[in-house]
Amino acid sequence: MQINLLYRPSQTLAQCWLGPNETVLAESGAMVGMTPNVQMQTQSGGLGAGLKRMFGGESFFRNSFTAVGGQGELLLAPPLCGDMAILEAGQRQWTLQSSAFVASSPTVDVQTKGGGFKGLFSGAGLFTLQTQGQGQVLIGAFGALEQITVDGSMVIDTGHLVAWESQLQYTVGKSGGGWIASFLSGEGLVCHFQGQGVVYLQSRNASEYGQTVGAMLPPQEA
């Protein structure tokens, strides 16, 4: 599969070229368009797997797209405006926040993992997504994507996390010297990463954006 990322970084569209009989797995609702010879199948992988994905912030179902009778073209995009990136899974594995997954090679198993309260407070939700296997993983962000190399330690706002290498360790803590200072700063909770690896950040916080826009809307009539 060859992926071209178009219209970066604010309105990114993934143009995926599939060879004959080649398949890509995508999040439900990610398809923008495809050539007529690309066949789509919807699957949940079983009730348990579907429920875990749903609790992880994904849809219950995933779609597989296969090029039949020749090369096919598939266009994919995340629901929010922003950038996309291609991660290579294999020697390096990745942990994704729940809404970052867009698509992957069928040779990559993207599993929903319980992150406990640490995952909940990290901004990634009670569940995170973890890759296993080898292949490509397509992720999406709200706003621009920035790749940060952690070599020792790094502090990152929880609302801006997208993906990170799974070998990195992290704890969740206050942004300020105390809880009151953290609350008044408007920054809330942050993740303290330790180790060596790559973290992908998004330049915009979807939760804060929603709150800002929501406050501007007129009140709904009963």
mmCIF file of C-alpha atoms in Angstrom:
data_model
loop_
_atom_site.group_PDB
_atom_site.id
_atom_site.type_symbol
_atom_site.label_atom_id
_atom_site.label_comp_id
_atom_site.label_asym_id
_atom_site.label_seq_id
_atom_site.Cartn_x
_atom_site.Cartn_y
_atom_site.Cartn_z
ATOM 1 C CA MET A 1 0.000 0.000 0.000
ATOM 2 C CA GLN A 2 1.238 3.443 -0.949
ATOM 3 C CA ILE A 3 -0.182 6.405 0.977
ATOM 4 C CA ASN A 4 0.042 10.021 -0.183
ATOM 5 C CA LEU A 5 -0.972 12.682 2.338
ATOM 6 C CA LEU A 6 -2.621 15.608 0.530
ATOM 7 C CA TYR A 7 -3.598 19.127 1.675
ATOM 8 C CA ARG A 8 -1.459 19.082 4.820
ATOM 9 C CA PRO A 9 -1.597 20.154 7.568
ATOM 10 C CA SER A 10 -5.065 21.636 8.132
ATOM 11 C CA GLN A 11 -7.289 19.585 5.794
ATOM 12 C CA THR A 12 -5.296 16.407 5.261
ATOM 13 C CA LEU A 13 -6.649 13.664 3.011
ATOM 14 C CA ALA A 14 -4.992 10.245 2.709
ATOM 15 C CA GLN A 15 -4.808 8.896 -0.838
ATOM 16 C CA CYS A 16 -4.190 5.146 -0.579
ATOM 17 C CA TRP A 17 -3.132 3.153 -3.626
ATOM 18 C CA LEU A 18 -3.868 -0.563 -3.232
ATOM 19 C CA GLY A 19 -2.291 -3.246 -5.367
ATOM 20 C CA PRO A 20 -4.427 -6.070 -6.787
ATOM 21 C CA ASN A 21 -6.064 -8.011 -3.909
ATOM 22 C CA GLU A 22 -4.418 -5.713 -1.370
ATOM 23 C CA THR A 23 -6.476 -4.810 1.718
ATOM 24 C CA VAL A 24 -6.496 -1.974 4.240
ATOM 25 C CA LEU A 25 -8.480 -1.833 7.500
ATOM 26 C CA ALA A 26 -10.108 1.485 8.366
ATOM 27 C CA GLU A 27 -12.139 3.047 11.131
ATOM 28 C CA SER A 28 -15.863 3.199 10.399
ATOM 29 C CA GLY A 29 -16.726 6.494 8.731
ATOM 30 C CA ALA A 30 -13.163 7.239 7.550
ATOM 31 C CA MET A 31 -13.842 6.513 3.860
ATOM 32 C CA VAL A 32 -14.188 9.625 1.668
ATOM 33 C CA GLY A 33 -14.182 7.943 -1.748
ATOM 34 C CA MET A 34 -12.893 4.925 -3.684
ATOM 35 C CA THR A 35 -12.661 3.515 -7.186
ATOM 36 C CA PRO A 36 -15.431 1.068 -8.204
ATOM 37 C CA ASN A 37 -13.131 -1.950 -8.029
ATOM 38 C CA VAL A 38 -12.487 -1.475 -4.302
ATOM 39 C CA GLN A 39 -14.786 -3.740 -2.307
ATOM 40 C CA MET A 40 -15.761 -2.906 1.262
ATOM 41 C CA GLN A 41 -16.646 -5.382 3.986
ATOM 42 C CA THR A 42 -17.796 -4.484 7.489
ATOM 43 C CA GLN A 43 -16.674 -6.564 10.438
ATOM 44 C CA SER A 44 -16.594 -6.386 14.211
ATOM 45 C CA GLY A 45 -14.245 -9.294 14.920
ATOM 46 C CA GLY A 46 -16.769 -10.611 17.413
ATOM 47 C CA LEU A 47 -18.945 -9.061 20.097
ATOM 48 C CA GLY A 48 -16.118 -8.795 22.638
ATOM 49 C CA ALA A 49 -13.695 -7.135 20.225
ATOM 50 C CA GLY A 50 -16.369 -4.740 18.988
ATOM 51 C CA LEU A 51 -17.352 -3.706 22.502
ATOM 52 C CA LYS A 52 -13.726 -3.141 23.492
ATOM 53 C CA ARG A 53 -13.228 -0.890 20.479
ATOM 54 C CA MET A 54 -16.399 1.016 21.293
ATOM 55 C CA PHE A 55 -15.293 1.571 24.893
ATOM 56 C CA GLY A 56 -11.900 2.616 23.538
ATOM 57 C CA GLY A 57 -13.478 5.494 21.643
ATOM 58 C CA GLU A 58 -13.634 3.747 18.268
ATOM 59 C CA SER A 59 -16.689 2.505 16.429
ATOM 60 C CA PHE A 60 -18.096 -0.972 17.050
ATOM 61 C CA PHE A 61 -17.283 -1.981 13.472
ATOM 62 C CA ARG A 62 -14.235 -1.649 11.253
ATOM 63 C CA ASN A 63 -14.257 -1.736 7.471
ATOM 64 C CA SER A 64 -11.876 -3.612 5.201
ATOM 65 C CA PHE A 65 -11.244 -2.318 1.664
ATOM 66 C CA THR A 66 -9.797 -4.655 -0.985
ATOM 67 C CA ALA A 67 -8.767 -3.814 -4.561
ATOM 68 C CA VAL A 68 -10.229 -6.430 -6.927
ATOM 69 C CA GLY A 69 -9.072 -6.990 -10.512
ATOM 70 C CA GLY A 70 -6.292 -4.403 -10.487
ATOM 71 C CA GLN A 71 -4.983 -1.386 -8.655
ATOM 72 C CA GLY A 72 -7.481 0.573 -6.570
ATOM 73 C CA GLU A 73 -7.636 4.014 -4.985
ATOM 74 C CA LEU A 74 -9.094 4.737 -1.541
ATOM 75 C CA LEU A 75 -9.458 8.165 0.096
ATOM 76 C CA LEU A 76 -9.539 8.395 3.896
ATOM 77 C CA ALA A 77 -9.858 11.226 6.415
ATOM 78 C CA PRO A 78 -10.451 11.660 10.173
ATOM 79 C CA PRO A 79 -13.608 13.423 11.445
ATOM 80 C CA LEU A 80 -11.865 16.618 12.636
ATOM 81 C CA CYS A 81 -9.826 19.107 10.608
ATOM 82 C CA GLY A 82 -6.122 18.506 10.936
ATOM 83 C CA ASP A 83 -3.012 16.627 9.920
ATOM 84 C CA MET A 84 -2.315 12.926 9.451
ATOM 85 C CA ALA A 85 0.826 10.806 9.751
ATOM 86 C CA ILE A 86 1.984 7.327 8.772
ATOM 87 C CA LEU A 87 3.539 5.247 11.543
ATOM 88 C CA GLU A 88 5.656 2.181 10.818
ATOM 89 C CA ALA A 89 4.929 -0.673 13.223
ATOM 90 C CA GLY A 90 7.426 -3.490 13.592
ATOM 91 C CA GLN A 91 10.662 -2.809 15.426
ATOM 92 C CA ARG A 92 8.757 0.023 17.078
ATOM 93 C CA GLN A 93 5.237 -0.378 18.434
ATOM 94 C CA TRP A 94 2.848 2.444 19.236
ATOM 95 C CA THR A 95 0.227 3.472 21.760
ATOM 96 C CA LEU A 96 -2.548 5.685 20.369
ATOM 97 C CA GLN A 97 -5.112 7.862 22.059
ATOM 98 C CA SER A 98 -8.564 6.516 21.315
ATOM 99 C CA SER A 99 -9.610 8.864 18.488
ATOM 100 C CA ALA A 100 -6.289 8.893 16.602
ATOM 101 C CA PHE A 101 -6.681 5.641 14.644
ATOM 102 C CA VAL A 102 -7.734 6.026 10.999
ATOM 103 C CA ALA A 103 -6.468 2.914 9.192
ATOM 104 C CA SER A 104 -3.794 0.220 9.128
ATOM 105 C CA SER A 105 -2.330 -2.615 7.143
ATOM 106 C CA PRO A 106 -4.118 -5.929 7.869
ATOM 107 C CA THR A 107 -0.807 -7.253 9.232
ATOM 108 C CA VAL A 108 -0.997 -4.762 12.113
ATOM 109 C CA ASP A 109 -3.225 -5.736 15.032
ATOM 110 C CA VAL A 110 -4.549 -2.591 16.719
ATOM 111 C CA GLN A 111 -5.826 -3.775 20.083
ATOM 112 C CA THR A 112 -7.851 -1.926 22.689
ATOM 113 C CA LYS A 113 -6.089 -1.999 26.046
ATOM 114 C CA GLY A 114 -7.365 -0.912 29.414
ATOM 115 C CA GLY A 115 -5.293 1.967 30.723
ATOM 116 C CA GLY A 116 -6.990 2.207 34.101
ATOM 117 C CA PHE A 117 -7.372 5.575 35.732
ATOM 118 C CA LYS A 118 -3.958 6.617 34.445
ATOM 119 C CA GLY A 119 -5.266 6.256 30.892
ATOM 120 C CA LEU A 120 -8.450 8.102 31.796
ATOM 121 C CA PHE A 121 -6.606 11.078 33.278
ATOM 122 C CA SER A 122 -3.991 11.079 30.511
ATOM 123 C CA GLY A 123 -6.553 12.387 28.050
ATOM 124 C CA ALA A 124 -6.413 9.126 26.103
ATOM 125 C CA GLY A 125 -9.531 7.800 27.822
ATOM 126 C CA LEU A 126 -10.002 4.774 30.047
ATOM 127 C CA PHE A 127 -8.714 2.663 27.135
ATOM 128 C CA THR A 128 -5.821 3.172 24.740
ATOM 129 C CA LEU A 129 -4.975 1.477 21.440
ATOM 130 C CA GLN A 130 -1.768 -0.520 21.056
ATOM 131 C CA THR A 131 -0.214 -1.877 17.886
ATOM 132 C CA GLN A 132 1.211 -5.342 17.350
ATOM 133 C CA GLY A 133 2.661 -6.843 14.186
ATOM 134 C CA GLN A 134 4.334 -5.166 11.244
ATOM 135 C CA GLY A 135 3.008 -2.667 8.722
ATOM 136 C CA GLN A 136 1.628 0.848 8.416
ATOM 137 C CA VAL A 137 -0.701 2.695 10.774
ATOM 138 C CA LEU A 138 -2.457 5.885 9.666
ATOM 139 C CA ILE A 139 -3.267 8.365 12.434
ATOM 140 C CA GLY A 140 -5.189 11.625 12.448
ATOM 141 C CA ALA A 141 -5.032 14.709 14.669
ATOM 142 C CA PHE A 142 -6.943 17.890 15.404
ATOM 143 C CA GLY A 143 -4.726 20.664 14.055
ATOM 144 C CA ALA A 144 -1.102 20.209 13.049
ATOM 145 C CA LEU A 145 1.045 17.259 14.129
ATOM 146 C CA GLU A 146 4.413 17.715 15.810
ATOM 147 C CA GLN A 147 6.901 14.882 16.295
ATOM 148 C CA ILE A 148 8.821 15.174 19.562
ATOM 149 C CA THR A 149 11.828 13.005 20.442
ATOM 150 C CA VAL A 150 11.967 12.234 24.148
ATOM 151 C CA ASP A 151 15.481 11.586 25.453
ATOM 152 C CA GLY A 152 15.172 11.455 29.205
ATOM 153 C CA SER A 153 11.961 13.260 30.121
ATOM 154 C CA MET A 154 9.264 15.487 28.647
ATOM 155 C CA VAL A 155 6.085 17.074 30.023
ATOM 156 C CA ILE A 156 3.084 17.175 27.659
ATOM 157 C CA ASP A 157 -0.445 18.497 28.114
ATOM 158 C CA THR A 158 -2.859 15.567 28.126
ATOM 159 C CA GLY A 159 -5.259 17.130 25.620
ATOM 160 C CA HIS A 160 -2.545 17.345 22.953
ATOM 161 C CA LEU A 161 -1.403 13.705 23.001
ATOM 162 C CA VAL A 162 -1.924 11.667 19.831
ATOM 163 C CA ALA A 163 0.500 8.719 19.821
ATOM 164 C CA TRP A 164 3.736 7.588 21.435
ATOM 165 C CA GLU A 165 6.173 4.704 21.261
ATOM 166 C CA SER A 166 5.007 1.965 23.577
ATOM 167 C CA GLN A 167 8.323 1.600 25.412
ATOM 168 C CA LEU A 168 7.982 5.095 26.877
ATOM 169 C CA GLN A 169 6.847 5.249 30.491
ATOM 170 C CA TYR A 170 4.585 8.010 31.745
ATOM 171 C CA THR A 171 2.843 9.275 34.830
ATOM 172 C CA VAL A 172 0.005 11.776 35.075
ATOM 173 C CA GLY A 173 0.387 14.782 37.343
ATOM 174 C CA LYS A 174 -0.357 18.428 37.992
ATOM 175 C CA SER A 175 0.795 21.160 35.639
ATOM 176 C CA GLY A 176 1.475 23.597 38.493
ATOM 177 C CA GLY A 177 2.920 23.405 41.963
ATOM 178 C CA GLY A 178 -0.431 22.380 43.461
ATOM 179 C CA TRP A 179 -3.954 21.420 42.444
ATOM 180 C CA ILE A 180 -5.310 24.949 42.891
ATOM 181 C CA ALA A 181 -2.455 26.448 40.867
ATOM 182 C CA SER A 182 -2.970 23.821 38.158
ATOM 183 C CA PHE A 183 -6.685 24.587 37.997
ATOM 184 C CA LEU A 184 -6.201 28.356 37.870
ATOM 185 C CA SER A 185 -3.542 28.052 35.160
ATOM 186 C CA GLY A 186 -6.072 26.506 32.781
ATOM 187 C CA GLU A 187 -3.570 23.753 31.927
ATOM 188 C CA GLY A 188 -5.009 20.971 34.094
ATOM 189 C CA LEU A 189 -3.213 17.616 33.945
ATOM 190 C CA VAL A 190 0.013 16.752 32.143
ATOM 191 C CA CYS A 191 1.853 13.560 31.252
ATOM 192 C CA HIS A 192 5.444 13.140 32.443
ATOM 193 C CA PHE A 193 7.151 10.883 29.887
ATOM 194 C CA GLN A 194 10.339 9.019 30.765
ATOM 195 C CA GLY A 195 12.725 7.101 28.508
ATOM 196 C CA GLN A 196 13.695 7.343 24.866
ATOM 197 C CA GLY A 197 11.212 7.437 22.038
ATOM 198 C CA VAL A 198 8.904 9.504 19.848
ATOM 199 C CA VAL A 199 5.688 11.271 20.819
ATOM 200 C CA TYR A 200 3.220 12.823 18.361
ATOM 201 C CA LEU A 201 1.363 15.946 19.526
ATOM 202 C CA GLN A 202 -1.612 17.765 18.043
ATOM 203 C CA SER A 203 -1.563 21.550 18.022
ATOM 204 C CA ARG A 204 -5.221 21.851 19.044
ATOM 205 C CA ASN A 205 -7.172 20.394 21.967
ATOM 206 C CA ALA A 206 -10.536 19.047 20.780
ATOM 207 C CA SER A 207 -12.147 19.255 24.217
ATOM 208 C CA GLU A 208 -11.139 22.876 24.756
ATOM 209 C CA TYR A 209 -12.216 23.755 21.222
ATOM 210 C CA GLY A 210 -15.642 22.229 21.820
ATOM 211 C CA GLN A 211 -16.062 24.137 25.078
ATOM 212 C CA THR A 212 -15.028 27.415 23.442
ATOM 213 C CA VAL A 213 -17.367 27.020 20.486
ATOM 214 C CA GLY A 214 -20.177 25.741 22.703
ATOM 215 C CA ALA A 215 -19.990 28.842 24.888
ATOM 216 C CA MET A 216 -20.535 31.019 21.794
ATOM 217 C CA LEU A 217 -23.686 29.231 20.675
ATOM 218 C CA PRO A 218 -27.093 30.624 21.621
ATOM 219 C CA PRO A 219 -28.933 28.673 24.331
ATOM 220 C CA GLN A 220 -31.305 26.008 23.081
ATOM 221 C CA GLU A 221 -34.976 26.603 23.545
ATOM 222 C CA ALA A 222 -36.796 24.093 25.698
#
